[in-house]
PDB file of C-alpha atoms in Angstrom:
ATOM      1  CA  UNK A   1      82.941  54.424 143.495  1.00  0.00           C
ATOM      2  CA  UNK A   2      79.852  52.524 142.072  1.00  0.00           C
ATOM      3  CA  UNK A   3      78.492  52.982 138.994  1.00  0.00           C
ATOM      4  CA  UNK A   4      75.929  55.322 139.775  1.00  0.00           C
ATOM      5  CA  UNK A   5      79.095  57.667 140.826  1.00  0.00           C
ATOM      6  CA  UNK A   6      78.018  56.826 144.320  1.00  0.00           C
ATOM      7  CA  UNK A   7      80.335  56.549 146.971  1.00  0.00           C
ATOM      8  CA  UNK A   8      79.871  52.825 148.846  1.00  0.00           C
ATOM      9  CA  UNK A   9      78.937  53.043 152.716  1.00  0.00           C
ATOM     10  CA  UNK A  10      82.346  52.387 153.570  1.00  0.00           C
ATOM     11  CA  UNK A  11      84.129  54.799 151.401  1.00  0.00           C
ATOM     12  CA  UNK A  12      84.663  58.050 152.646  1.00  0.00           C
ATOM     13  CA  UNK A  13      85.755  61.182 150.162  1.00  0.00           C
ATOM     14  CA  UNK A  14      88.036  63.577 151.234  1.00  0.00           C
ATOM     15  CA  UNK A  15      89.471  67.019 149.514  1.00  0.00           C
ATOM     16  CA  UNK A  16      92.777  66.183 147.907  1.00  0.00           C
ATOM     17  CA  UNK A  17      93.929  69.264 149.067  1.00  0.00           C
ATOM     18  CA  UNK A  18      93.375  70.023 152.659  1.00  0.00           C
ATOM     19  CA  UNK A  19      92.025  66.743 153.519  1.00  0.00           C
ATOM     20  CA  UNK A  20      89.057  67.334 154.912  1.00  0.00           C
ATOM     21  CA  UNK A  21      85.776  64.458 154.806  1.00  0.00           C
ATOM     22  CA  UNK A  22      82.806  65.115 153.029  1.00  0.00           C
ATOM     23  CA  UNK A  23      79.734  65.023 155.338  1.00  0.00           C
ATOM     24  CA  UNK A  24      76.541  66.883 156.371  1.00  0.00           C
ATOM     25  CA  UNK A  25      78.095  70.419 156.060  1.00  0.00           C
ATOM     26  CA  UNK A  26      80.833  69.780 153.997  1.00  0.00           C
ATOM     27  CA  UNK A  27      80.414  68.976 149.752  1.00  0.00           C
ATOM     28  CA  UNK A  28      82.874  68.037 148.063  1.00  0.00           C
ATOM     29  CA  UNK A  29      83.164  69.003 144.386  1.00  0.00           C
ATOM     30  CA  UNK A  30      84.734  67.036 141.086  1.00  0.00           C
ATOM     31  CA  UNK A  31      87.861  68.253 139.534  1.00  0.00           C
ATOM     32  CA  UNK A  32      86.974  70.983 137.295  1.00  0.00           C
ATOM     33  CA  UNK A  33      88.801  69.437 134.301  1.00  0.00           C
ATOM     34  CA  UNK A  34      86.148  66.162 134.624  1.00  0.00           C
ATOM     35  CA  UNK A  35      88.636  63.889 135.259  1.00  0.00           C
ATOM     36  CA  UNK A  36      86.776  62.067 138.202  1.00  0.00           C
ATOM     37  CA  UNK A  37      90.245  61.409 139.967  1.00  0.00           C
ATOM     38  CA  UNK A  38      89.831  64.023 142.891  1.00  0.00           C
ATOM     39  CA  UNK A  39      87.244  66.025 144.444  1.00  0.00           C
ATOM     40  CA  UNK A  40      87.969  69.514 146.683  1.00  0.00           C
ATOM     41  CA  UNK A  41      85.474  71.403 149.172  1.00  0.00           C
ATOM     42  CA  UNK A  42      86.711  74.765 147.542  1.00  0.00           C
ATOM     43  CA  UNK A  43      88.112  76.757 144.628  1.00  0.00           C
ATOM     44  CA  UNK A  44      91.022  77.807 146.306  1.00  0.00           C
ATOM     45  CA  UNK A  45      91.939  74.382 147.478  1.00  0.00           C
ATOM     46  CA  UNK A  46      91.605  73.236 143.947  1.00  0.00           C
ATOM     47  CA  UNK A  47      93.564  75.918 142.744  1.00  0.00           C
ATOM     48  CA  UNK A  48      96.373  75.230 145.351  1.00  0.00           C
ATOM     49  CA  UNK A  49      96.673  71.022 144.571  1.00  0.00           C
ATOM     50  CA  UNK A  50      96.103  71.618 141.060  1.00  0.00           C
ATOM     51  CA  UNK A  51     100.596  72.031 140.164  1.00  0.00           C
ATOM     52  CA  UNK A  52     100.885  68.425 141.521  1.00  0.00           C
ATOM     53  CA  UNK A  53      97.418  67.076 140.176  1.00  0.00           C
ATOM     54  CA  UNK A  54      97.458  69.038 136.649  1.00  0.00           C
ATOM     55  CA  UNK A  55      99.689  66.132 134.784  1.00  0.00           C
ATOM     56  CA  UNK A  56      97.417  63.092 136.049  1.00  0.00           C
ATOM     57  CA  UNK A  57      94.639  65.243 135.212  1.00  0.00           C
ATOM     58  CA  UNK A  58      95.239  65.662 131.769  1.00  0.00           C
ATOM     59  CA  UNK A  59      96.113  62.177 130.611  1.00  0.00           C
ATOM     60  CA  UNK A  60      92.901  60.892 132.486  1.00  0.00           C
ATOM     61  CA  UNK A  61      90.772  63.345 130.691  1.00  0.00           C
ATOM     62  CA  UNK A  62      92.509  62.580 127.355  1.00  0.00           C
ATOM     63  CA  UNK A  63      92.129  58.814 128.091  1.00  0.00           C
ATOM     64  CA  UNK A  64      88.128  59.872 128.967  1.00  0.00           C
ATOM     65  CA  UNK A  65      87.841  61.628 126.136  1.00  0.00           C
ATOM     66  CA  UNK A  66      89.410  59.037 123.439  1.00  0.00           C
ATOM     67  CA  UNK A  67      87.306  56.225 124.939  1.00  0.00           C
ATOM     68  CA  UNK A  68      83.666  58.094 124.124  1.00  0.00           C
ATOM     69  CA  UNK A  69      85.621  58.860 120.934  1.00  0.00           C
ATOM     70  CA  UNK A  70      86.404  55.736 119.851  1.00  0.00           C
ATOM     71  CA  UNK A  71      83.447  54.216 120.727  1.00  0.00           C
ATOM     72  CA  UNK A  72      81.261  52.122 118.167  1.00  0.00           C
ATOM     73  CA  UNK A  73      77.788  53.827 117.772  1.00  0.00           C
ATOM     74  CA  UNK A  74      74.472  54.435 115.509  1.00  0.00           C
ATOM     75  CA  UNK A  75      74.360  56.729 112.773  1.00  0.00           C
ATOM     76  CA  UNK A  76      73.203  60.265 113.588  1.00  0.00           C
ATOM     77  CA  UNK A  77      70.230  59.861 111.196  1.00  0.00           C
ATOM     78  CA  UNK A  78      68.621  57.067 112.588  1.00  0.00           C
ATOM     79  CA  UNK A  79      65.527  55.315 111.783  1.00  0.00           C
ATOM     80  CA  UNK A  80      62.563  56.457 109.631  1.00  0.00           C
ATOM     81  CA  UNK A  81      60.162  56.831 111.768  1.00  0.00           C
ATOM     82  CA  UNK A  82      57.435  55.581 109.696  1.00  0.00           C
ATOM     83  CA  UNK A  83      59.122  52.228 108.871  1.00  0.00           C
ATOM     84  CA  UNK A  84      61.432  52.214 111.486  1.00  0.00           C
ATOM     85  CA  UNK A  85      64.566  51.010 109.200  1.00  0.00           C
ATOM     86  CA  UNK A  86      67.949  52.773 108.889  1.00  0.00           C
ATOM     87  CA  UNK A  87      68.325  55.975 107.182  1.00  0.00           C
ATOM     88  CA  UNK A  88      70.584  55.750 103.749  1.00  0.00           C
ATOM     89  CA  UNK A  89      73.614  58.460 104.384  1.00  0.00           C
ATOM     90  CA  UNK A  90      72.842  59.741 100.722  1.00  0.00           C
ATOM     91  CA  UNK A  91      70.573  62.502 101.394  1.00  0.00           C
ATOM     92  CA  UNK A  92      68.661  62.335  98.156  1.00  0.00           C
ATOM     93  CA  UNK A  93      67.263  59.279  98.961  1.00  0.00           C
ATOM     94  CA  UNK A  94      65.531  60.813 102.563  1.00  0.00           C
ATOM     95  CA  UNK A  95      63.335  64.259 102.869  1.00  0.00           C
ATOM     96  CA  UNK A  96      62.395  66.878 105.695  1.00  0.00           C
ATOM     97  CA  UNK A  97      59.144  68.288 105.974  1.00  0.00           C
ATOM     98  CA  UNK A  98      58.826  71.876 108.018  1.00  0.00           C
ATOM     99  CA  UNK A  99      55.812  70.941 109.860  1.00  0.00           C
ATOM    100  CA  UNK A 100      57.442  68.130 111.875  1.00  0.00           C
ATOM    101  CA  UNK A 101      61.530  68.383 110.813  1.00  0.00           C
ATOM    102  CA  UNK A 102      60.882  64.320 110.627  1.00  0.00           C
ATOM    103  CA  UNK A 103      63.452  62.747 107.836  1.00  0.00           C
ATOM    104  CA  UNK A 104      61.318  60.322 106.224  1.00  0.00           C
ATOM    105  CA  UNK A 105      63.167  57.958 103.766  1.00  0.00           C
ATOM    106  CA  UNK A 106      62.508  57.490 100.056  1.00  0.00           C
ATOM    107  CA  UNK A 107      60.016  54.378  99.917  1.00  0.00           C
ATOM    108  CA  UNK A 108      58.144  55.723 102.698  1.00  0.00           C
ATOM    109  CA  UNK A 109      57.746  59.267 101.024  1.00  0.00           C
ATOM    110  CA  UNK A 110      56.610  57.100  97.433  1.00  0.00           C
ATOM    111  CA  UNK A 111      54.814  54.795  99.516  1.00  0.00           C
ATOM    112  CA  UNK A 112      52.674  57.929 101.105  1.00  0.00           C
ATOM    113  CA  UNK A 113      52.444  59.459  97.785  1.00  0.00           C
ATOM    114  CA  UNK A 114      50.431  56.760  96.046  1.00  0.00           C
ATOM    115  CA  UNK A 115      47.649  57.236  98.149  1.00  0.00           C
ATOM    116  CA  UNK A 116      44.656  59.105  96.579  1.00  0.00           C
ATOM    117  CA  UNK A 117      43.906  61.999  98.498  1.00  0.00           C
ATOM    118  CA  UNK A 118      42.500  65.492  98.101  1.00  0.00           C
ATOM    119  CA  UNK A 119      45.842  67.325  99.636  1.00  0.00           C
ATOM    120  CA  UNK A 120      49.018  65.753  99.624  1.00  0.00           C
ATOM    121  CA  UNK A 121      49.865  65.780 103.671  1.00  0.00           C
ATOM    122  CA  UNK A 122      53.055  64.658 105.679  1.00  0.00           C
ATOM    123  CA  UNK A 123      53.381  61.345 105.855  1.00  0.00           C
ATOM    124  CA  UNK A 124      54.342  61.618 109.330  1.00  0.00           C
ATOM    125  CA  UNK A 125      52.736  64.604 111.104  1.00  0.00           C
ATOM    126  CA  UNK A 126      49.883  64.200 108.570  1.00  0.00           C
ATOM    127  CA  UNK A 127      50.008  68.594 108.396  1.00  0.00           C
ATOM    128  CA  UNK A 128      49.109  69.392 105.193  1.00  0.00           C
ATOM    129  CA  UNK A 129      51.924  70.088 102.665  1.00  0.00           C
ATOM    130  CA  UNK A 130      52.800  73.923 102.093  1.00  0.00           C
ATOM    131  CA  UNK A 131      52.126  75.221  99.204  1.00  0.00           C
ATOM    132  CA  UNK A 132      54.687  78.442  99.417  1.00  0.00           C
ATOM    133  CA  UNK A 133      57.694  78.399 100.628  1.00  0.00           C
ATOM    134  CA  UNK A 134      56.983  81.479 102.578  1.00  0.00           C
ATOM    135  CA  UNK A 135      54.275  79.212 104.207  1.00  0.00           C
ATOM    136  CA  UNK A 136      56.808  76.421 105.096  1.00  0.00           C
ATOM    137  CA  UNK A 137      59.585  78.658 106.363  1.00  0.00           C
ATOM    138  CA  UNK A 138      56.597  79.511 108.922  1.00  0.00           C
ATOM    139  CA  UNK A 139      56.426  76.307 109.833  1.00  0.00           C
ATOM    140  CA  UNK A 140      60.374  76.305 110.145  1.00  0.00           C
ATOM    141  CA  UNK A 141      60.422  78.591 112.554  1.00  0.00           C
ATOM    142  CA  UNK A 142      57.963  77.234 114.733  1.00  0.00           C
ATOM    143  CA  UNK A 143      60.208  74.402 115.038  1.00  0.00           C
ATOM    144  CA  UNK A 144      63.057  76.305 115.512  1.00  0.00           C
ATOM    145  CA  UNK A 145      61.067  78.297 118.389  1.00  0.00           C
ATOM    146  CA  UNK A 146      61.051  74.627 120.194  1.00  0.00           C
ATOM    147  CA  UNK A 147      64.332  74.186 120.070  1.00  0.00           C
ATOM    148  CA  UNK A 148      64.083  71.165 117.391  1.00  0.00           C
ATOM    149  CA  UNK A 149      68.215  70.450 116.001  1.00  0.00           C
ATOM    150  CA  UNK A 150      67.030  69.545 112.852  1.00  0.00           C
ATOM    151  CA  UNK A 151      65.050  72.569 112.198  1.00  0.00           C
ATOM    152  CA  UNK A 152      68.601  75.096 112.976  1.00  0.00           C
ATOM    153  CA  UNK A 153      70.024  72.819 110.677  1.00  0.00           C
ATOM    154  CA  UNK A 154      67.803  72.325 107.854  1.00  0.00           C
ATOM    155  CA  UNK A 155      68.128  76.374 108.062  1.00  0.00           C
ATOM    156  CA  UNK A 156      71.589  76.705 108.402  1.00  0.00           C
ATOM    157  CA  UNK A 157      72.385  74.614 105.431  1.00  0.00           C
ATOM    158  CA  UNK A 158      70.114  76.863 103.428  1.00  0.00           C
ATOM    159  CA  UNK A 159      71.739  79.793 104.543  1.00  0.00           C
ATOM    160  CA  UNK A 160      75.088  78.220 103.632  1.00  0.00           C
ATOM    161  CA  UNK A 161      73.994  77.282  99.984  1.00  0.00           C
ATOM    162  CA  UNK A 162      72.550  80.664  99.520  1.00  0.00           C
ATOM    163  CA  UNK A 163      75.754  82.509 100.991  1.00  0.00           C
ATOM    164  CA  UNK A 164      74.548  83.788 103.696  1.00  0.00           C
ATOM    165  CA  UNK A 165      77.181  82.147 106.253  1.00  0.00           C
ATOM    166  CA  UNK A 166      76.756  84.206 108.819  1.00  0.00           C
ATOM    167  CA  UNK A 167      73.324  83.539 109.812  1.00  0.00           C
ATOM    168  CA  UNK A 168      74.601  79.879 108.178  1.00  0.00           C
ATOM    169  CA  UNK A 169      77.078  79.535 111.711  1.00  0.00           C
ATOM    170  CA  UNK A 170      74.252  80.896 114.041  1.00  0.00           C
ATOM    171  CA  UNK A 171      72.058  78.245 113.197  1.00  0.00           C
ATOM    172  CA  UNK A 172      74.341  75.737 112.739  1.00  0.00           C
ATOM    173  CA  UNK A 173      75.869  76.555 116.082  1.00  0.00           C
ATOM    174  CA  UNK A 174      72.431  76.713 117.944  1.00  0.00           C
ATOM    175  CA  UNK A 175      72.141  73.243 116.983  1.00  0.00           C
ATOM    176  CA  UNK A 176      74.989  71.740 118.012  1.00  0.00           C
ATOM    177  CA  UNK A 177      74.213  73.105 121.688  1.00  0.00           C
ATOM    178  CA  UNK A 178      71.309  70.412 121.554  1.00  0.00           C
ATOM    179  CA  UNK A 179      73.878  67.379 119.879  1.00  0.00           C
ATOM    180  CA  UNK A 180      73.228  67.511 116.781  1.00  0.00           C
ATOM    181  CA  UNK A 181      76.059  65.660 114.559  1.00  0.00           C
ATOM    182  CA  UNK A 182      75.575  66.859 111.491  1.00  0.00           C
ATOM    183  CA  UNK A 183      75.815  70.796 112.146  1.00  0.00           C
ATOM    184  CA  UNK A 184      79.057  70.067 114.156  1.00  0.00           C
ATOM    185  CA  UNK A 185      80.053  68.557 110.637  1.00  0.00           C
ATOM    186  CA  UNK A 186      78.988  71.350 108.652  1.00  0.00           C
ATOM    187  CA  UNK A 187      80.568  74.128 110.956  1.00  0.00           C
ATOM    188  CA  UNK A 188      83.946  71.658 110.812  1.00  0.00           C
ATOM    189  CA  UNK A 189      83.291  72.643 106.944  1.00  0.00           C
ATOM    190  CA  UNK A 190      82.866  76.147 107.464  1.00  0.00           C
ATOM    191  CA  UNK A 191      85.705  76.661 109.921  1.00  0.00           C
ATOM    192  CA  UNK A 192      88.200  74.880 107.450  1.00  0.00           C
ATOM    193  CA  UNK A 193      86.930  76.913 104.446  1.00  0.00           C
ATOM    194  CA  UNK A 194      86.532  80.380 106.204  1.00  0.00           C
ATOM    195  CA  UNK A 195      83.465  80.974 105.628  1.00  0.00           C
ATOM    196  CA  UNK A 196      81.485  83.337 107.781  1.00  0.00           C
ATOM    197  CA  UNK A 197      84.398  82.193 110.559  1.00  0.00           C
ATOM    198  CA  UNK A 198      88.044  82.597 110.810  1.00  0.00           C
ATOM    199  CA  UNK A 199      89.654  79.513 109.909  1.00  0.00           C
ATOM    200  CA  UNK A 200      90.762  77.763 112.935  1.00  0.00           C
ATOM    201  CA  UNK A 201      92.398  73.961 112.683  1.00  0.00           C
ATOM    202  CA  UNK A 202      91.660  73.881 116.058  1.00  0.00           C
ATOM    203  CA  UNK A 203      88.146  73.997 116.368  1.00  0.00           C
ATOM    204  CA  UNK A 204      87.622  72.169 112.850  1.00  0.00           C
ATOM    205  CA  UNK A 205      89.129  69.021 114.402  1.00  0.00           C
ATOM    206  CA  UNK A 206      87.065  69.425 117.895  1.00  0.00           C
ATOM    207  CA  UNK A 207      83.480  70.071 116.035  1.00  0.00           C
ATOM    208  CA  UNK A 208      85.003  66.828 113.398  1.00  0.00           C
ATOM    209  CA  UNK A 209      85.507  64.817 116.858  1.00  0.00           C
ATOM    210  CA  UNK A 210      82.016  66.061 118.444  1.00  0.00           C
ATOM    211  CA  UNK A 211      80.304  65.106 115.016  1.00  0.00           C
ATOM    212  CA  UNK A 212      82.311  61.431 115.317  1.00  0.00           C
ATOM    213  CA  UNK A 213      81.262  60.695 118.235  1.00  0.00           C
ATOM    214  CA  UNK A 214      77.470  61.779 117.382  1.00  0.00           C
ATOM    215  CA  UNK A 215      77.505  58.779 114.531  1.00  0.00           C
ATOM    216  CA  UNK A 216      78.628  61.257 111.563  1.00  0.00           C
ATOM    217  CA  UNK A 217      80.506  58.372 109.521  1.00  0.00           C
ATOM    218  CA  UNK A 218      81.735  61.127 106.874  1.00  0.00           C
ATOM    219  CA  UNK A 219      83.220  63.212 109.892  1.00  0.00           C
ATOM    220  CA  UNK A 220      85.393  60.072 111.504  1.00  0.00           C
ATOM    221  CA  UNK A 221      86.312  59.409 107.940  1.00  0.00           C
ATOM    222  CA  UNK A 222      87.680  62.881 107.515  1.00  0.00           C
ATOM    223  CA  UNK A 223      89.237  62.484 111.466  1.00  0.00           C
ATOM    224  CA  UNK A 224      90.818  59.686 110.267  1.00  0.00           C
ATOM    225  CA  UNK A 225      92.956  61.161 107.350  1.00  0.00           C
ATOM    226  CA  UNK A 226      94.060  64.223 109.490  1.00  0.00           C
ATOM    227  CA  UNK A 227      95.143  61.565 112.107  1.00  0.00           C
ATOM    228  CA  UNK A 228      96.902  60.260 109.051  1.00  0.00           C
ATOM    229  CA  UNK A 229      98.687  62.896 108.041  1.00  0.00           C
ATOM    230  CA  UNK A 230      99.484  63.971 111.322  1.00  0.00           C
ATOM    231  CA  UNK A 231     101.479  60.037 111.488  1.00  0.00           C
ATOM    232  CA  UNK A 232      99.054  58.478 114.129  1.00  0.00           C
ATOM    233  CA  UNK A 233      98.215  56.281 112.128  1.00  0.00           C
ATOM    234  CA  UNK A 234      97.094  53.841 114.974  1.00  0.00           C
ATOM    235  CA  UNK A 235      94.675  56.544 115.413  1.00  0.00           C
ATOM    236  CA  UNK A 236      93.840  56.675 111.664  1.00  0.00           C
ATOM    237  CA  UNK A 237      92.844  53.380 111.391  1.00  0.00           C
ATOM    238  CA  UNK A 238      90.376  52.876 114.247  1.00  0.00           C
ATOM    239  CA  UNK A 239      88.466  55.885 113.211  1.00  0.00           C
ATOM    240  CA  UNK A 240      88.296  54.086 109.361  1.00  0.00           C
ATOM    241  CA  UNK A 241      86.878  50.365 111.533  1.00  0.00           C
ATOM    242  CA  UNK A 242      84.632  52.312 113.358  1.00  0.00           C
ATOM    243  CA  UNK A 243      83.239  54.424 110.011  1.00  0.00           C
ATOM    244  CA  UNK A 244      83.118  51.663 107.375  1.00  0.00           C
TER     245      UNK A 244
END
């Protein structure tokens, strides 16, 4: 198979179950487990192969998963995108602003705050600064209404800080459907605490895991001592390389 996930000309895919070629009339479809071993024209031929297919199946997917775990990659926060360099991990030294859910870093927000102007405005979006916070949870929720990550999160954190966890884990939730690292951190939180969920080790370690492999450097750290504990300590140590 190329790259592309292309078959070549001269390869020819066939249903590990029953054989038959994929052609005009016939697709075949990918394991459902994603482990891109073995395709199948049906459900029930899938179901029928999958006693001598489930054990190769799961090591390829764990191998699959492990390597886009363990993979090197940027920080969730980015760049500034005024100055374009890195974004410090200390959150006091970077703001949000409503209007655009842009996180602008420290100099940048100084920088924009020397200037002599009538109305202090974003230093981004340029939208004039709120001056309620009934006004800028408006502009919250417009964002939110777009689908921005940020936005859910910026929210959900609120929420959580002010107790409210419930509506806390909706947010937070509706943002990691869209990627975003740091909610997957903060409901990794929540679901080890209890609050406004049931604890569950289970899905603390997967949302610790999605927020890893998102660039969340505080959430491989924290993989990295359960891996510890848990004496896989090969493990443990790749996820402290890859966060230092």
């Amino acid at each position: 198979m190329n790259a592309d996930g292309r078959a070549p000309v001269d390869e020819v895919f066939m249903c590990a179950s029953c054989g038959i070629t994929e052609g005009d009339d016939i697709n075949l479809k990918d394991c459902g487990d994603a482990c891109k071993l073995v395709r199948y024209c049906s459900d029930a031929c899938e179901k029928e192969h999958r006693p001598k297919h489930e054990q190769e199946c799961e090591k390829q997917v764990a191998e699959l998963r492990d390597e886009l775990l363990f993979k090197q990659c940027e920080s969730y926060l980015g760049e500034c995108p005024i100055c374009l360099l890195p974004l410090l991990l200390d959150p006091d030294k970077n703001s949000i602003n409503a209007c655009c859910s842009k996180i602008i870093c420290s100099g940048c927000r100084h920088a924009s705050g020397l200037l002599k102007k009538k109305k202090s405005k974003c230093p981004f979006c340029r939208h004039p600064v709120p001056e309620s916070r009934a006004e800028a949870d408006r502009n919250l929720m417009k964002r939110i209404k777009v689908n921005d990550p940020i936005a859910m999160r910026f929210l959900g954190m609120r929420c959580y800080w002010d107790g409210d966890y419930i509506t806390s884990v909706h947010y937070l939730a509706k943002a990691t459907q869209f990627g975003d690292a740091g909610s997957h951190y903060q409901l990794a939180i929540m679901y080890e605490e209890g609050n406004g969920v049931e604890r569950d080790e289970e899905k603390r370690f997967h949302h610790l895991e999605e927020a890893a492999i998102g660039g969340h450097a505080a959430a491989r750290n924290n993989l990295g001592g359960l891996e510890w504990k848990s004496n896989r300590k090969d493990r443990a140590v790749k996820h402290w390389i890859i966060a230092a």
